[in-house]
Coordinates of C-alpha atoms in Angstrom, one line a residue:
X1 CA 81.0 10.7 -28.0
X2 CA 80.8 7.5 -25.9
X3 CA 80.6 4.5 -28.2
X4 CA 82.2 1.3 -29.1
X5 CA 82.7 -1.0 -26.1
X6 CA 81.0 1.6 -23.9
X7 CA 77.7 1.2 -25.7
X8 CA 78.1 -2.6 -25.8
X9 CA 78.5 -2.8 -22.1
X10 CA 75.5 -0.4 -21.4
X11 CA 73.3 -2.6 -23.5
X12 CA 74.4 -5.8 -21.8
X13 CA 73.9 -4.3 -18.3
X14 CA 70.4 -3.1 -19.1
X15 CA 69.5 -6.6 -20.3
X16 CA 70.9 -8.2 -17.2
X17 CA 69.8 -5.6 -14.6
X18 CA 67.2 -7.8 -12.9
X19 CA 69.9 -10.3 -12.0
X20 CA 72.3 -8.0 -10.2
X21 CA 72.0 -5.7 -7.2
X22 CA 73.3 -2.2 -7.7
X23 CA 73.4 0.7 -5.2
X24 CA 75.2 4.0 -4.7
X25 CA 76.3 4.7 -1.1
X26 CA 77.0 8.4 -0.6
X27 CA 80.1 9.2 1.5
X28 CA 79.1 10.4 5.0
X29 CA 79.1 14.1 5.2
X30 CA 79.5 14.6 1.4
X31 CA 77.5 17.1 -0.6
X32 CA 76.7 17.1 -4.3
X33 CA 78.8 19.2 -6.6
X34 CA 77.3 21.8 -8.9
X35 CA 78.0 22.3 -12.5
X36 CA 81.3 24.3 -13.1
X37 CA 82.0 24.1 -9.4
X38 CA 83.9 20.9 -9.0
X39 CA 85.7 17.7 -10.2
X40 CA 85.3 14.0 -10.0
X41 CA 87.6 11.0 -10.3
X42 CA 86.8 7.3 -10.3
X43 CA 88.7 4.5 -8.5
X44 CA 88.3 0.7 -8.4
X45 CA 87.9 0.4 -4.7
X46 CA 87.3 -3.4 -4.6
X47 CA 86.7 -6.4 -6.7
X48 CA 86.0 -10.0 -5.8
X49 CA 85.4 -12.9 -8.1
X50 CA 84.2 -16.0 -6.2
X51 CA 85.5 -18.4 -8.8
X52 CA 88.9 -16.7 -9.4
X53 CA 90.6 -19.2 -7.1
X54 CA 89.8 -22.0 -9.5
X55 CA 91.1 -20.1 -12.6
X56 CA 94.4 -21.4 -14.0
X57 CA 97.6 -19.5 -13.7
X58 CA 97.3 -18.3 -17.2
X59 CA 94.0 -16.5 -16.5
X60 CA 93.4 -13.1 -14.9
X61 CA 90.8 -10.4 -14.6
X62 CA 90.9 -7.3 -16.8
X63 CA 88.9 -4.2 -16.1
X64 CA 87.1 -1.9 -18.6
X65 CA 85.8 1.2 -16.8
X66 CA 85.4 4.9 -17.0
X67 CA 83.1 7.9 -17.0
X68 CA 81.2 9.7 -19.8
X69 CA 80.4 13.3 -19.3
X70 CA 80.0 16.7 -21.0
X71 CA 83.4 17.8 -22.2
X72 CA 84.3 20.9 -24.1
X73 CA 81.7 22.2 -26.5
X74 CA 80.8 18.9 -28.0
X75 CA 78.9 15.7 -27.2
X76 CA 79.6 13.7 -24.1
X77 CA 83.0 12.1 -24.0
X78 CA 84.0 8.8 -22.4
X79 CA 87.3 8.6 -20.4
X80 CA 88.0 4.9 -20.0
X81 CA 90.7 2.4 -19.2
X82 CA 91.2 -1.2 -20.1
X83 CA 93.8 -2.7 -17.8
X84 CA 94.8 -5.3 -15.3
X85 CA 94.7 -4.1 -11.7
X86 CA 97.5 -5.6 -9.6
X87 CA 95.4 -7.9 -7.4
X88 CA 94.2 -11.5 -7.4
X89 CA 90.5 -10.7 -6.9
X90 CA 90.3 -14.0 -5.0
X91 CA 90.0 -12.6 -1.5
X92 CA 86.9 -10.7 -0.3
X93 CA 87.7 -7.3 0.9
X94 CA 90.9 -6.8 -1.1
X95 CA 91.3 -3.1 -1.5
X96 CA 92.8 -1.9 -4.8
X97 CA 92.3 1.9 -5.0
X98 CA 93.2 1.5 -8.6
X99 CA 92.7 4.7 -10.6
X100 CA 90.2 4.5 -13.4
X101 CA 90.1 8.1 -14.6
X102 CA 92.1 11.3 -14.1
X103 CA 90.4 14.2 -12.3
X104 CA 87.6 15.3 -14.6
X105 CA 85.8 18.6 -14.7
X106 CA 82.0 18.5 -14.0
X107 CA 80.4 21.2 -16.2
X108 CA 76.8 19.9 -15.9
X109 CA 74.6 17.3 -17.7
X110 CA 74.7 13.6 -17.1
X111 CA 77.7 11.6 -15.8
X112 CA 77.6 8.0 -16.8
X113 CA 79.8 5.5 -14.9
X114 CA 80.6 2.1 -16.3
X115 CA 82.7 -0.8 -15.1
X116 CA 83.1 -4.4 -16.3
X117 CA 85.5 -7.2 -15.5
X118 CA 86.4 -9.9 -18.0
X119 CA 88.3 -13.2 -17.6
X120 CA 91.3 -13.0 -19.8
X121 CA 93.8 -15.6 -20.9
X122 CA 97.5 -14.6 -20.9
X123 CA 97.9 -15.4 -24.6
X124 CA 94.3 -14.7 -25.7
X125 CA 93.0 -11.6 -27.4
X126 CA 91.9 -9.8 -24.1
X127 CA 95.2 -10.5 -22.4
X128 CA 97.1 -9.2 -25.4
X129 CA 94.8 -6.2 -25.6
X130 CA 95.4 -5.4 -21.9
X131 CA 99.2 -5.5 -22.4
X132 CA 98.9 -3.3 -25.6
X133 CA 96.7 -0.7 -24.0
X134 CA 99.1 -0.5 -21.0
X135 CA 101.6 1.1 -23.4
X136 CA 99.2 4.1 -23.8
X137 CA 98.8 4.7 -20.1
X138 CA 100.6 8.1 -20.2
X139 CA 98.2 9.3 -23.0
X140 CA 95.1 8.6 -20.9
X141 CA 95.9 11.5 -18.5
X142 CA 95.9 15.2 -19.0
X143 CA 95.6 17.0 -21.3
X144 CA 92.1 15.6 -21.3
X145 CA 91.4 16.4 -24.9
X146 CA 94.2 14.0 -26.0
X147 CA 93.1 11.4 -23.4
X148 CA 89.5 11.4 -24.7
X149 CA 90.7 10.8 -28.3
X150 CA 93.0 8.0 -27.3
X151 CA 90.3 6.3 -25.1
X152 CA 87.7 6.5 -27.8
X153 CA 90.0 4.9 -30.4
X154 CA 90.9 2.1 -27.9
X155 CA 87.2 1.6 -27.0
X156 CA 86.3 1.2 -30.7
X157 CA 89.1 -1.3 -31.3
X158 CA 88.2 -3.3 -28.2
X159 CA 84.6 -3.4 -29.3
X160 CA 85.6 -5.0 -32.6
X161 CA 87.9 -7.4 -30.8
X162 CA 85.3 -8.5 -28.2
X163 CA 82.5 -8.7 -30.8
X164 CA 84.6 -11.1 -32.8
X165 CA 85.7 -13.2 -29.8
X166 CA 82.3 -13.3 -28.1
X167 CA 83.7 -12.6 -24.7
X168 CA 81.1 -11.5 -22.1
X169 CA 82.0 -9.7 -18.8
X170 CA 81.9 -11.7 -15.6
X171 CA 80.2 -8.7 -14.0
X172 CA 79.4 -5.2 -15.1
X173 CA 77.6 -2.0 -14.0
X174 CA 76.3 1.1 -15.7
X175 CA 75.0 4.0 -13.6
X176 CA 74.0 7.6 -14.2
X177 CA 74.4 10.7 -12.0
X178 CA 73.1 14.2 -12.8
X179 CA 73.3 17.8 -11.6
X180 CA 71.6 18.5 -8.2
X181 CA 67.9 19.3 -8.3
X182 CA 67.0 17.0 -11.2
X183 CA 65.4 14.3 -9.2
X184 CA 68.1 11.6 -9.8
X185 CA 71.2 10.7 -8.0
X186 CA 73.4 13.9 -7.9
X187 CA 77.1 13.8 -8.6
X188 CA 78.5 13.2 -5.2
X189 CA 81.3 11.4 -3.4
X190 CA 80.6 7.8 -2.5
X191 CA 80.8 4.1 -3.6
X192 CA 78.9 2.5 -6.5
X193 CA 78.5 -1.2 -5.8
X194 CA 77.3 -4.0 -8.0
X195 CA 76.8 -7.5 -6.7
X196 CA 76.1 -10.6 -8.8
X197 CA 72.9 -11.5 -7.0
X198 CA 69.3 -10.6 -7.7
X199 CA 67.8 -7.6 -5.8
X200 CA 66.4 -8.7 -2.4
X201 CA 68.6 -11.9 -2.2
X202 CA 71.4 -10.5 -0.1
X203 CA 71.5 -11.2 3.7
X204 CA 71.1 -7.6 4.7
X205 CA 71.7 -4.1 3.5
X206 CA 74.8 -3.1 1.6
X207 CA 77.0 -0.6 3.3
X208 CA 80.6 0.6 3.4
X209 CA 82.2 -0.5 6.7
X210 CA 84.5 1.5 8.9
X211 CA 87.4 0.0 7.1
X212 CA 86.2 1.4 3.8
X213 CA 85.2 -2.0 2.4
X214 CA 81.9 -3.4 1.2
X215 CA 79.8 -5.1 3.8
X216 CA 76.3 -6.2 4.6
X217 CA 74.4 -4.9 7.7
X218 CA 71.5 -6.5 9.5
X219 CA 69.4 -9.3 8.0
X220 CA 69.9 -13.0 8.8
X221 CA 73.1 -14.4 10.3
X222 CA 75.8 -15.4 8.0
X223 CA 75.5 -19.0 6.7
X224 CA 71.7 -18.8 6.5
X225 CA 71.8 -19.7 2.8
X226 CA 72.5 -17.7 -0.4
X227 CA 75.1 -15.0 -0.7
X228 CA 76.3 -14.2 2.8
X229 CA 78.8 -12.4 5.0
X230 CA 81.5 -13.3 7.4
X231 CA 82.1 -11.8 10.8
X232 CA 79.7 -9.6 12.8
X233 CA 76.6 -10.6 14.7
X234 CA 73.9 -10.7 12.0
X235 CA 70.2 -10.4 12.7
X236 CA 68.1 -7.3 12.6
X237 CA 70.2 -4.4 13.7
X238 CA 73.2 -6.7 13.7
X239 CA 76.8 -5.7 13.0
X240 CA 78.5 -5.4 9.6
X241 CA 79.8 -8.5 7.9
X242 CA 82.1 -8.9 4.9
X243 CA 80.2 -10.0 1.8
X244 CA 81.4 -13.4 0.6
X245 CA 80.5 -16.1 -1.9
X246 CA 79.4 -13.8 -4.6
X247 CA 81.1 -11.6 -7.3
X248 CA 81.1 -7.9 -6.7
X249 CA 82.7 -4.6 -7.9
X250 CA 82.9 -1.4 -6.0
X251 CA 83.8 1.9 -7.8
X252 CA 84.6 4.9 -5.6
X253 CA 83.6 8.3 -6.8
X254 CA 85.9 11.0 -5.5
X255 CA 84.7 14.6 -5.8
X256 CA 86.6 17.9 -5.2
X257 CA 85.6 21.5 -5.3
X258 CA 89.2 22.5 -6.3
X259 CA 91.6 20.9 -8.7
X260 CA 94.7 19.2 -7.2
X261 CA 97.0 20.3 -10.0
X262 CA 96.7 24.0 -10.9
X263 CA 99.3 24.1 -13.6
X264 CA 99.7 21.7 -16.4
X265 CA 103.3 20.8 -17.6
X266 CA 102.6 22.9 -20.7
X267 CA 101.7 26.0 -18.6
X268 CA 104.8 25.6 -16.4
X269 CA 107.0 25.3 -19.5
X270 CA 105.5 28.5 -21.0
X271 CA 106.0 30.4 -17.7
X272 CA 109.6 29.3 -17.6
X273 CA 110.2 30.3 -21.2
X274 CA 108.6 33.7 -20.5
X275 CA 110.8 34.4 -17.5
X276 CA 113.9 33.3 -19.4
X277 CA 113.1 35.6 -22.3
X278 CA 112.7 38.5 -19.9
X279 CA 116.0 37.7 -18.1
X280 CA 117.8 37.7 -21.5
X281 CA 116.3 41.1 -22.5
X282 CA 113.9 39.8 -25.1
X283 CA 110.6 41.7 -24.3
X284 CA 108.9 40.5 -27.5
X285 CA 109.5 36.9 -26.8
X286 CA 108.4 37.4 -23.2
X287 CA 105.1 39.0 -24.4
X288 CA 104.5 36.0 -26.7
X289 CA 105.2 33.4 -24.1
X290 CA 103.1 35.3 -21.6
X291 CA 100.1 35.5 -24.0
X292 CA 100.4 31.8 -24.8
X293 CA 100.5 30.7 -21.2
X294 CA 97.5 32.9 -20.2
X295 CA 95.5 31.8 -23.3
X296 CA 96.2 28.2 -22.6
X297 CA 94.9 28.5 -19.0
X298 CA 91.8 30.5 -20.1
X299 CA 90.9 27.8 -22.7
X300 CA 92.0 24.6 -21.0
X301 CA 89.3 22.0 -20.9
X302 CA 91.0 20.3 -18.0
X303 CA 89.4 22.8 -15.6
X304 CA 85.8 23.8 -15.0
X305 CA 84.8 27.1 -16.6
X306 CA 84.8 29.0 -13.4
X307 CA 88.4 28.1 -12.7
X308 CA 90.0 29.0 -16.0
X309 CA 89.9 32.8 -15.5
X310 CA 91.3 32.3 -12.0
X311 CA 94.3 30.4 -13.3
X312 CA 94.9 32.7 -16.2
X313 CA 94.8 35.8 -13.9
X314 CA 97.2 34.1 -11.5
X315 CA 99.6 33.3 -14.3
X316 CA 99.5 36.9 -15.6
X317 CA 100.1 38.3 -12.1
X318 CA 103.0 35.9 -11.5
X319 CA 104.6 36.9 -14.8
X320 CA 103.9 40.6 -14.4
X321 CA 105.8 40.7 -11.1
X322 CA 109.4 41.6 -11.4
X323 CA 112.1 39.1 -10.7
X324 CA 112.7 40.6 -7.2
X325 CA 109.0 40.0 -6.4
X326 CA 108.8 36.4 -7.8
X327 CA 108.1 33.8 -5.2
X328 CA 107.7 36.6 -2.6
X329 CA 111.4 36.3 -1.9
X330 CA 111.2 32.6 -0.9
X331 CA 114.0 30.7 -2.6
X332 CA 112.2 27.4 -2.0
X333 CA 109.0 28.4 -3.6
X334 CA 108.1 26.7 -6.9
X335 CA 106.2 28.2 -9.9
X336 CA 103.1 26.4 -8.7
X337 CA 103.5 27.9 -5.2
X338 CA 103.6 31.4 -6.8
X339 CA 100.5 30.8 -8.9
X340 CA 98.5 29.3 -6.1
X341 CA 99.4 32.2 -3.8
X342 CA 98.0 34.6 -6.4
X343 CA 95.0 32.5 -7.3
X344 CA 91.8 34.6 -6.8
X345 CA 88.7 33.0 -5.1
X346 CA 85.8 32.1 -7.4
X347 CA 83.8 34.9 -6.0
X348 CA 86.5 37.5 -6.3
X349 CA 84.9 40.7 -7.6
X350 CA 87.9 41.3 -9.8
X351 CA 86.9 38.3 -11.9
X352 CA 83.5 39.8 -12.7
X353 CA 83.5 40.8 -16.3
X354 CA 87.2 39.9 -16.8
X355 CA 88.0 38.8 -20.3
X356 CA 90.9 37.1 -22.0
X357 CA 91.5 40.4 -23.9
X358 CA 91.8 42.2 -20.7
X359 CA 94.6 39.9 -19.5
X360 CA 96.4 40.0 -22.8
X361 CA 96.4 43.8 -22.9
X362 CA 98.1 44.3 -19.6

């Protein structure tokens, strides 16, 4: 379950909530995703630290961020990162599009989003930790069960480190989204922004401009005092202006109804081994590899529950086709192309009542 540094940051944000402005800006035309019907991924879209220009060359920002959501059959799991995005953070409007999480299945319940930026010293504990965690980057992606275990261990260690050092984030945010119909903010594509200024003190309404960057719209003209903006016309109904003079973070929430990677490396390996066994006249080994590939797809926590039978059925169909039928005669087609071509729709009647035992018995 989410703990360690995650819990520490949530507590700190709750205590400081009245001093920051937080809002979620839904993407135009986006719709909420329903449980077991889609996926989400988090990106650091922008970050600006007003005092970063005055930091010494040995200082830099590090980001702890991620999402906590229902995963598998257990308690909520936090998928987090602790890293140094490749940007100076000293110019308003710098776009990072830095990935925070892999694509995560939404199976219902509450999704908690968290992000915090710290000032680290190159040779200090946070700087050392950022370099150390970077070595585990490959373990923080799929398979998600492994990523969750690694992220939890890292979070626990960082919590101890930060507790001992006393470091506090320069800016942080904690935000919750839920399934549609519950009265709160539904899980939806958009931008989560946190600005280091009290609610009501900004010179206009926060928005995402046509260039995809955080801006303020309307309100008094820039330069009227307090946190302001640059460019635009200002005033009621005025144009959009870049937010300046104040720290802010923007986390982009990406949502998808379909996964963008239908076969994991392990699935592709098993499919290849099954075909090789059949080509070498080893029907017993073929059956074993086929069963393992189909079972892996049916039980993979990387996909929402409604997609697992689809992938398993497509793998079974691809393997049950004879060599002369594979790839439909297209020499350029990949294994993934074959499976996608055979992937049934979520509402395909053939999936109704389908069981893993049915696929294994064929």
